[in-house]
mmCIF file of C-alpha atoms and ligand atoms in Angstrom:
data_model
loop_
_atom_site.group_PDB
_atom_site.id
_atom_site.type_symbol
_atom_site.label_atom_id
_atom_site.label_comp_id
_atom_site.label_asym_id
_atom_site.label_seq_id
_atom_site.Cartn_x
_atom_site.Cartn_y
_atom_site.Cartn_z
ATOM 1 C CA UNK A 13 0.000 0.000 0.000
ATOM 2 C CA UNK A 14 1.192 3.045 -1.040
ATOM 3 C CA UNK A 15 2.400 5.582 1.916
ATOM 4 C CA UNK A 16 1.021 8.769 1.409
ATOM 5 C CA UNK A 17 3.230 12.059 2.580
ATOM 6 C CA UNK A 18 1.680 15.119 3.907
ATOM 7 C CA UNK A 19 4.729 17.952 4.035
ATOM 8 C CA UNK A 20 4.168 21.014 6.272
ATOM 9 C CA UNK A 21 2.726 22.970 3.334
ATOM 10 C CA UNK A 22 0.327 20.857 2.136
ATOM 11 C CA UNK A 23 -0.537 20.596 5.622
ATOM 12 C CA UNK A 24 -0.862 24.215 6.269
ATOM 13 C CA UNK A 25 -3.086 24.786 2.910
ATOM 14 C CA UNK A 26 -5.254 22.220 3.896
ATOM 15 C CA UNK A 27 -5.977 23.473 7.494
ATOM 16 C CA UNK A 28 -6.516 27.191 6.247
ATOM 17 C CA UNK A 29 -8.930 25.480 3.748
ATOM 18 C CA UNK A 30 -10.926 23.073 7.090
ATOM 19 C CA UNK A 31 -10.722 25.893 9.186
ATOM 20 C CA UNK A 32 -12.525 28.921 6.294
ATOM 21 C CA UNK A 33 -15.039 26.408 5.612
ATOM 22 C CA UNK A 34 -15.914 25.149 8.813
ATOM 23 C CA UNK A 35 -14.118 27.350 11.758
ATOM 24 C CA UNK A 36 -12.636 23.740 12.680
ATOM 25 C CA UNK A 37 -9.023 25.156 13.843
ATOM 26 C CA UNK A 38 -6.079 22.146 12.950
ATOM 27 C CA UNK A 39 -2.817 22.959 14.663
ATOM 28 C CA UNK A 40 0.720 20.903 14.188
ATOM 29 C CA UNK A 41 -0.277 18.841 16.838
ATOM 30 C CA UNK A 42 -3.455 17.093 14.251
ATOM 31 C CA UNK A 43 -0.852 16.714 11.645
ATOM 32 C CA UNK A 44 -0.611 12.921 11.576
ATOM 33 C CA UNK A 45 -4.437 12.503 12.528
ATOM 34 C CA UNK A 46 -4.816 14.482 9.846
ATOM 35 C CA UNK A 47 -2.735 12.373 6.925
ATOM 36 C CA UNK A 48 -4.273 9.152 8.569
ATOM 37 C CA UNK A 49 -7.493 10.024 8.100
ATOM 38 C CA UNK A 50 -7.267 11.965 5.139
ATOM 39 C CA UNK A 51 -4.764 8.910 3.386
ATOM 40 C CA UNK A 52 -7.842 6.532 3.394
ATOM 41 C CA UNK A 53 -10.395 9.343 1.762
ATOM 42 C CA UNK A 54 -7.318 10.207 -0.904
ATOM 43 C CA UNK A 55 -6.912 5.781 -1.660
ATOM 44 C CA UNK A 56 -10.766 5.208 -1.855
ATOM 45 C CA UNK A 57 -10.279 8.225 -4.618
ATOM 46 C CA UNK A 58 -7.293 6.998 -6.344
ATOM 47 C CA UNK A 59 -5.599 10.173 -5.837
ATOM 48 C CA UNK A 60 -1.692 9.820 -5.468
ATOM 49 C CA UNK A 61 -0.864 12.936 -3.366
ATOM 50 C CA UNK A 62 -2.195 15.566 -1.203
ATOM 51 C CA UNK A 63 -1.191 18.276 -3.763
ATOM 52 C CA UNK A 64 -3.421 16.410 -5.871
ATOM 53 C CA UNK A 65 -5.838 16.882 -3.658
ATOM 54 C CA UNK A 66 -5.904 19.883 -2.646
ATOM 55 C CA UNK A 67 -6.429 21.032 -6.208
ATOM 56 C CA UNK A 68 -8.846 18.598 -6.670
ATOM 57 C CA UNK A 69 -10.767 20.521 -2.780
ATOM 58 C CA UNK A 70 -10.053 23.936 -4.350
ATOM 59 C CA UNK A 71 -11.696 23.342 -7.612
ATOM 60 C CA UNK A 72 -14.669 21.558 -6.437
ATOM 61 C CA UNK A 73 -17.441 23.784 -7.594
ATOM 62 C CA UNK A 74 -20.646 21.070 -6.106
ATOM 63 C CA UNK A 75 -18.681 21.683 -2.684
ATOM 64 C CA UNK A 76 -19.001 17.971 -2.351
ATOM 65 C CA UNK A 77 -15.243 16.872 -1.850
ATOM 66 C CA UNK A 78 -15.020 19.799 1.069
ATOM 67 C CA UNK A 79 -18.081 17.843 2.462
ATOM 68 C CA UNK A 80 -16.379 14.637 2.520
ATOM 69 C CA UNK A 81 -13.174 15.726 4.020
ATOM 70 C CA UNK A 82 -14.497 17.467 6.666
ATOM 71 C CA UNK A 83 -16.189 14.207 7.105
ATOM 72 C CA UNK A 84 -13.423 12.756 7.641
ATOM 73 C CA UNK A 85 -11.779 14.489 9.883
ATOM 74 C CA UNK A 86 -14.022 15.604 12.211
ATOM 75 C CA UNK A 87 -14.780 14.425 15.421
ATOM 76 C CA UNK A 88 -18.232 13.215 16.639
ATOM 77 C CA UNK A 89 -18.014 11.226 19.569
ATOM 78 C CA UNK A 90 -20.933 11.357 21.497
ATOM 79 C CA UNK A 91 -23.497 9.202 23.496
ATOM 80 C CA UNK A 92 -26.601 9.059 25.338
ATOM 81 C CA UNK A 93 -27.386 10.681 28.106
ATOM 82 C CA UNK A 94 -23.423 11.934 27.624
ATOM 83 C CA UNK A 95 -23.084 14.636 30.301
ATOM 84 C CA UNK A 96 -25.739 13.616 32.828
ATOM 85 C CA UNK A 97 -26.207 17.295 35.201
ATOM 86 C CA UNK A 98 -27.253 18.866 31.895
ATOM 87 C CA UNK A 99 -30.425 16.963 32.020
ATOM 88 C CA UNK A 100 -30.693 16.639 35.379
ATOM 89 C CA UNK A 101 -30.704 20.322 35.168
ATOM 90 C CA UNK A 102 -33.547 20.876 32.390
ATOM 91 C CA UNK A 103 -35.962 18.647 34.181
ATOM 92 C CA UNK A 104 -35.135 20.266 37.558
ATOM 93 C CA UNK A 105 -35.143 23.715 36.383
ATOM 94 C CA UNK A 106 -36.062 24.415 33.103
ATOM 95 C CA UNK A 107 -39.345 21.958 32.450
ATOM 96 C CA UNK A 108 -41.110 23.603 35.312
ATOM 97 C CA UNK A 109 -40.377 26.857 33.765
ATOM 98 C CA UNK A 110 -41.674 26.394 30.662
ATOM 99 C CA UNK A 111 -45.409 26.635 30.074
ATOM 100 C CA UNK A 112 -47.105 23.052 28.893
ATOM 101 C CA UNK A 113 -49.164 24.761 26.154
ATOM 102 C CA UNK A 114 -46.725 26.925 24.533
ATOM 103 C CA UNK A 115 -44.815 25.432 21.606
ATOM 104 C CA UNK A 116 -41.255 24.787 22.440
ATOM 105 C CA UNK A 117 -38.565 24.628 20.336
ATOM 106 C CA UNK A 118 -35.532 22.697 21.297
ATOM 107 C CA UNK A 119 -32.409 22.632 18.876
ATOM 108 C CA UNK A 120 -29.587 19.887 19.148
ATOM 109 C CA UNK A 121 -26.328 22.047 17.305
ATOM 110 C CA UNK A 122 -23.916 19.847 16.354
ATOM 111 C CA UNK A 123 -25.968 16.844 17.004
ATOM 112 C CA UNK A 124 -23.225 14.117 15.400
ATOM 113 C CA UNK A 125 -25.495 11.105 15.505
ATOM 114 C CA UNK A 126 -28.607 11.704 17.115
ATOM 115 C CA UNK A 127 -27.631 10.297 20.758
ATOM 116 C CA UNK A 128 -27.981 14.069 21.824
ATOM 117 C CA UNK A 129 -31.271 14.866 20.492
ATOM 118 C CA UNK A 130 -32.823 11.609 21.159
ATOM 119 C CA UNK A 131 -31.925 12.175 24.775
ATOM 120 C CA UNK A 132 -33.262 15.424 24.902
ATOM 121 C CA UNK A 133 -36.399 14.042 23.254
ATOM 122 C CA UNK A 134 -36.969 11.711 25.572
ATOM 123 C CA UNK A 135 -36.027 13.965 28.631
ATOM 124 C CA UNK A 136 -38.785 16.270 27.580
ATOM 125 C CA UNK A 137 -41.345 13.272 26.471
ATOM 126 C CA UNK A 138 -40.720 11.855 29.955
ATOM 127 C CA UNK A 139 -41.573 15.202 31.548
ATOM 128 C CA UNK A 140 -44.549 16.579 29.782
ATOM 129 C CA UNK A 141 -45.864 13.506 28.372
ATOM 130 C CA UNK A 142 -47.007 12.035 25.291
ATOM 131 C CA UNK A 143 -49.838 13.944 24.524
ATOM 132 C CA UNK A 144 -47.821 17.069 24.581
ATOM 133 C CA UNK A 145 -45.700 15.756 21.710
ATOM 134 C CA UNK A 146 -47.400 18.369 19.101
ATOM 135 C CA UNK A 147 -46.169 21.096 21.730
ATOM 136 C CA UNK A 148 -42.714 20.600 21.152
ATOM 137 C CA UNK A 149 -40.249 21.169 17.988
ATOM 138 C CA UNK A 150 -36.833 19.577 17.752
ATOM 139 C CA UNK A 151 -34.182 20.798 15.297
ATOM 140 C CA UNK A 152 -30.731 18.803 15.000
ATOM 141 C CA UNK A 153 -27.774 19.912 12.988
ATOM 142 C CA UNK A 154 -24.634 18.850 11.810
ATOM 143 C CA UNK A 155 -22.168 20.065 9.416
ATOM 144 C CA UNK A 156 -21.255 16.063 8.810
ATOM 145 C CA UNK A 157 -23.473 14.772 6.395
ATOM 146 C CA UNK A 158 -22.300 11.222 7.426
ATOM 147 C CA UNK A 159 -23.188 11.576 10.885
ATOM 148 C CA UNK A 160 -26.579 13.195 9.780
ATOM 149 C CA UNK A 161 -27.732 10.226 7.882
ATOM 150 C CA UNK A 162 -26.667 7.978 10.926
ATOM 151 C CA UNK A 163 -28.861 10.250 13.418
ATOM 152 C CA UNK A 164 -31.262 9.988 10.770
ATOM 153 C CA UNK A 165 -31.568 6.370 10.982
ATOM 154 C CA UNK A 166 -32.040 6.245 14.578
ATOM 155 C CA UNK A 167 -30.369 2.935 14.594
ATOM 156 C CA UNK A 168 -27.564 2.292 17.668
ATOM 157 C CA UNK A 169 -26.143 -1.071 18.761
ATOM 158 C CA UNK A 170 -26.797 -2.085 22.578
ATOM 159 C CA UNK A 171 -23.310 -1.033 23.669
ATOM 160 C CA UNK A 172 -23.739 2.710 22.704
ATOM 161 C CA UNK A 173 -26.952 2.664 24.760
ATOM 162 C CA UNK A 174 -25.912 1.404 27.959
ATOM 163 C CA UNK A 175 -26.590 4.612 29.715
ATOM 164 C CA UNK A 176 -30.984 3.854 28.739
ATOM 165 C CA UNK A 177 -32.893 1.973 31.314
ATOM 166 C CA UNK A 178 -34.573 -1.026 30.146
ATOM 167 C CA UNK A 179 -38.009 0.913 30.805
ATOM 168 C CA UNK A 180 -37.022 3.969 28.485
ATOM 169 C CA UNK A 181 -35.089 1.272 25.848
ATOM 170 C CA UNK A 182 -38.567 -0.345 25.684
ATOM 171 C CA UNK A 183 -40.482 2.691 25.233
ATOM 172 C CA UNK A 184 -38.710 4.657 23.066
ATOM 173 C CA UNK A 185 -36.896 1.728 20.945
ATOM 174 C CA UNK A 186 -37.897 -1.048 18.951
ATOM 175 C CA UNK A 187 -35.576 -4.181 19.491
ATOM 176 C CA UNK A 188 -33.477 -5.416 15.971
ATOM 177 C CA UNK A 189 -33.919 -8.952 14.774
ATOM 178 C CA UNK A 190 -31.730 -11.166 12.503
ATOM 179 C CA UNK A 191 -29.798 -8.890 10.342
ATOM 180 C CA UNK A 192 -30.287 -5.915 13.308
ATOM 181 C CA UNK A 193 -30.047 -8.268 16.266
ATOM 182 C CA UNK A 194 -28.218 -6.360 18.904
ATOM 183 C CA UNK A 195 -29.183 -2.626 17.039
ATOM 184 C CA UNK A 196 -32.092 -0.711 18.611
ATOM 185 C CA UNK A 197 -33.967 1.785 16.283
ATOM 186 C CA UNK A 198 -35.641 4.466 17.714
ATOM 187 C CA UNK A 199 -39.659 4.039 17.018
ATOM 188 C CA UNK A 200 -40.404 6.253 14.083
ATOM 189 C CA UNK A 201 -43.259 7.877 15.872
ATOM 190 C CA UNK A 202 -40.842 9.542 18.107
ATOM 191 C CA UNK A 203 -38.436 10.280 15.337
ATOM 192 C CA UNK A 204 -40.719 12.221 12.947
ATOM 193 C CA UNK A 205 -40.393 14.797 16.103
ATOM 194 C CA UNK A 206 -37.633 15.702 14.498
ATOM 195 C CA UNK A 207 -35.984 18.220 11.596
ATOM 196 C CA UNK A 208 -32.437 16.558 10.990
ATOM 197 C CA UNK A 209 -30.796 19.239 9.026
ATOM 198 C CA UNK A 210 -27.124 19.636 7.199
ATOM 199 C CA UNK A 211 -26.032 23.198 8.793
ATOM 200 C CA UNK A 212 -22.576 24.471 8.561
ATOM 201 C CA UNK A 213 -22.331 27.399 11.580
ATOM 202 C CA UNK A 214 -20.314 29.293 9.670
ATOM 203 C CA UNK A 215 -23.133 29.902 7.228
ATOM 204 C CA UNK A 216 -25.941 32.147 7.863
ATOM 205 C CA UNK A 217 -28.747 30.484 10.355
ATOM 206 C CA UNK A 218 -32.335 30.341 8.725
ATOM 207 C CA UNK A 219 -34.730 29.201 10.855
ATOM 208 C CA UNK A 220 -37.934 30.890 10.900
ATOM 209 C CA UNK A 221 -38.698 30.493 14.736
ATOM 210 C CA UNK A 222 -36.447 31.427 17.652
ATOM 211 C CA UNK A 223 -35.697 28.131 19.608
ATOM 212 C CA UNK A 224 -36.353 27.625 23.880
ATOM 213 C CA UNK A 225 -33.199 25.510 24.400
ATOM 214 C CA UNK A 226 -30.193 25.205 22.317
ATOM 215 C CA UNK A 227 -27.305 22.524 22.813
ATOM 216 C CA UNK A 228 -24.123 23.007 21.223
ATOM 217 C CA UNK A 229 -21.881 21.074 23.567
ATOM 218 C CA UNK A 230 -18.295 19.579 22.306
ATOM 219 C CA UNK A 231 -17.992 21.727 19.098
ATOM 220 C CA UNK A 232 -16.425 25.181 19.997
ATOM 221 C CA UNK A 233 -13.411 23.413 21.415
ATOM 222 C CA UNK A 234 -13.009 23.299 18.039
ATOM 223 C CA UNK A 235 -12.680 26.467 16.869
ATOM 224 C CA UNK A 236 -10.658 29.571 17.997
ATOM 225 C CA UNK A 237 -11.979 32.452 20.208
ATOM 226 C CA UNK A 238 -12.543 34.612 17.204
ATOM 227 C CA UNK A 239 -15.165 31.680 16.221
ATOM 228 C CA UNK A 240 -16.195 31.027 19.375
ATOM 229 C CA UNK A 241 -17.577 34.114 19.603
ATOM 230 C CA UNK A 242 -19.139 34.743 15.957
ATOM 231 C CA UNK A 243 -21.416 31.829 16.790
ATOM 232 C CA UNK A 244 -22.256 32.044 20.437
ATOM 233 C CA UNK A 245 -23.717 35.788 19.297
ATOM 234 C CA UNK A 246 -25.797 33.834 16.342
ATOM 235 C CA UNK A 247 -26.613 31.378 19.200
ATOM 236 C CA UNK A 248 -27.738 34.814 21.349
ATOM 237 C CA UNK A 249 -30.212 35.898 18.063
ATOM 238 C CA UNK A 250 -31.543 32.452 17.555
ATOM 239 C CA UNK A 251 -32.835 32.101 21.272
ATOM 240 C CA UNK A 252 -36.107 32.865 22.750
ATOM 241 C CA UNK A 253 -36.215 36.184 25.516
ATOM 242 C CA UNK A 254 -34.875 34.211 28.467
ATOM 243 C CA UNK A 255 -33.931 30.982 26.298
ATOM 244 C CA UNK A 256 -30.880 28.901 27.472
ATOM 245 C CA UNK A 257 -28.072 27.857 26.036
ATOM 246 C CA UNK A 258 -25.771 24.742 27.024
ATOM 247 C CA UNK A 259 -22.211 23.942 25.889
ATOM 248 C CA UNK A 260 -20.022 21.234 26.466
ATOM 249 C CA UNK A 261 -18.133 20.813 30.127
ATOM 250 C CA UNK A 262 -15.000 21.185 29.066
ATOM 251 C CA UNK A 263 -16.134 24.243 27.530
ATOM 252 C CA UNK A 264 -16.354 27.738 28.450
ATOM 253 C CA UNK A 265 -17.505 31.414 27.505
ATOM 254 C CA UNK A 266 -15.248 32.855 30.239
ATOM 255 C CA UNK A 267 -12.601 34.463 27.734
ATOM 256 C CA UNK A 268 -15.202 35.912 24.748
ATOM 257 C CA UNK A 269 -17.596 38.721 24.484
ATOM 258 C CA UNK A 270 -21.010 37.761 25.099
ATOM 259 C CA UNK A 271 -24.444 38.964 26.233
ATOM 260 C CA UNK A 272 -25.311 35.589 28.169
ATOM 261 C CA UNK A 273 -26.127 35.697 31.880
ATOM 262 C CA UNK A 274 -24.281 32.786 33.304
ATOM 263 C CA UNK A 275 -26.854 30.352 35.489
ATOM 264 C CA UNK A 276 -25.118 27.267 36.097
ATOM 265 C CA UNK A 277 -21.389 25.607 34.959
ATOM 266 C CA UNK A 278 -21.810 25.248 31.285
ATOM 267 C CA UNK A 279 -25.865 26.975 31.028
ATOM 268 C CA UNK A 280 -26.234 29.990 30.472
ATOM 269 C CA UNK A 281 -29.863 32.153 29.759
ATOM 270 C CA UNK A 282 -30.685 34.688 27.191
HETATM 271 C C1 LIG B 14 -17.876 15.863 19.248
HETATM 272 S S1 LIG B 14 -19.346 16.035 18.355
HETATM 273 C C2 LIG B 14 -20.473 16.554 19.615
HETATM 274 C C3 LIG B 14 -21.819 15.868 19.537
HETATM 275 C C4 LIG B 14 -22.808 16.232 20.642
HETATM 276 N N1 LIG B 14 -23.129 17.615 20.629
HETATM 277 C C5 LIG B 14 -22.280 15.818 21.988
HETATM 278 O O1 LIG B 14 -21.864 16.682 22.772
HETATM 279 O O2 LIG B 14 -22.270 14.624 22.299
HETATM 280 C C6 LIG B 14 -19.034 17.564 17.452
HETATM 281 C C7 LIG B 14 -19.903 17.703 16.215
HETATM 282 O O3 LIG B 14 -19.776 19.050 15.717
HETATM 283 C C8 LIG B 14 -19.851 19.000 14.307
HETATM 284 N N2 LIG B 14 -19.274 20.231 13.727
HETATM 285 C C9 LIG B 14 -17.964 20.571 13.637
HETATM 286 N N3 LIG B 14 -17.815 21.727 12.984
HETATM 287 C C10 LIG B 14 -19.064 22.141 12.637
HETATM 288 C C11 LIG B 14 -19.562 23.279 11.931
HETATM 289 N N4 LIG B 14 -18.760 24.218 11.441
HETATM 290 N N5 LIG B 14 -20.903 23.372 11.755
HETATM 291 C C12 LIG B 14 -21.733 22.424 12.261
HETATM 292 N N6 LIG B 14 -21.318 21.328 12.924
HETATM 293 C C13 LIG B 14 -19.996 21.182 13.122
HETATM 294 C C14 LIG B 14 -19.074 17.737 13.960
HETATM 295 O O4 LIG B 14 -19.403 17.245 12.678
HETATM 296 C C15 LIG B 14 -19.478 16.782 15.086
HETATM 297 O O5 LIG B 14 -20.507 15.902 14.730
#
């Protein structure tokens, strides 16, 4: 098998190129994560080298080949139920807050998978109940149209969902047989509750309502300050008066410019 080199420049081009389209910051340090996972997208191609393929990402008019590399080297690790005091927190403080009749819009940014949004989904279906389901409107985004089609599915094998009790696995899944033994799908009456969506946040936002609760958790450590702050303002116009936005616990809004009232580590409230 042929053993692709990445130099420095080619490096350097192709990080200024991940990080205009998609704020996704690579430094040095991503270098060889970078040629590893970019080596199997450039051999599935047939391309030879990277200068190759950058020309080949530079001349892409459909924007498709951008698509697939940031594809490929982004990360979406996530999981159910991933981050537990964030929903501890919406059903202790927000759910009582927010009026059972109103229509609430709930929006899962950067949603990899699903995991996130299902959660959420069920968090709020456990709280209000079933017949409130036409209250509520769930967006999910994700720049990673891979990941998309995989949240889209709502299909997960019985490792990733460890963290669902058997009462909420039986309620809220249906179990896989023969080819899908060991898979749980999510049942599609829970999953038409919600608009999957491709959405780059470097691109202008256009949804037509202002959302209640936003998630964007484990994407700005991503991206620089400068970015950081760009979207946590579009965050601030896409809220509710009062709305609340969550980010990731590793993540902060300490060091950027913001109108957010802090409310809790990691919440903060329009
Ligand atoms: C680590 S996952 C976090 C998933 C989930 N929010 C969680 O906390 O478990 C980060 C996600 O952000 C997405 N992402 C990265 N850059 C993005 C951008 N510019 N626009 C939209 N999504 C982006 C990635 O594709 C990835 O699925």
């Amino acid at each position: 098998m042929l053993n692709l080199q990445l130099s420095a420049k080619e490096f350097n081009l192709i990080s200024d190129l991940v990080y205009n389209k998609s704020g996704i910051t690579l430094h040095d340090g991503k270098k060889e994560l970078v040629k590893s996972r970019l080596s199997k997208v450039l051999r599935k191609k047939n391309i030879d080298t990277f200068r190759e393929y950058y020309k080949i990402l530079v001349n892409d008019s459909s924007g498709d080949e951008i698509i697939a590399m940031i594809d490929a080297i982004s990360t979406n690790f996530t999981s159910f139920f991933r981050e537990i005091k964030h929903f501890e927190f919406l059903k202790s403080d927000i759910f009582p807050k927010l009026k059972k009749n109103d229509l609430i819009r709930v929006w899962s940014a950067g949603c990899s998978s699903g995991e996130e949004v299902y959660t959420l989904l069920i968090c709020f279906m456990e709280y209000f109940g079933e017949k409130s389901a036409n209250n509520f409107r769930f967006s999910a985004t994700d720049i990673s149209t891979r990941v998309l089609n995989k949240a889209i599915k709502g299909i997960y094998h019985k490792d990733c969902c460890k963290k669902i009790s058997l009462d909420l696995l039986r309620k809220y899944f249906q179990k896989g047989s023969s080819n899908f033994d060991g898979y749980y799908k999510i049942k599609g009456k829970y999953s038409k509750l919600i608009d999957f969506k491709r959405l780059n946040f470097m691109e202008t936002f256009n949804f037509a309502d202002k959302f209640d609760v936003i998630f964007c958790r484990n994407v700005m450590i991503y991206f620089n300050k400068e970015t950081q702050e760009i979207l946590v303002n579009k965050f601030w116009n896409s809220l509710k008066e009062e709305g609340w936005l969550f980010i990731g616990h590793s993540e902060s809004l300490m060091s950027i410019q913001h109108k957010f009232k802090y409310v809790a580590p990691t919440i903060y409230q329009k």
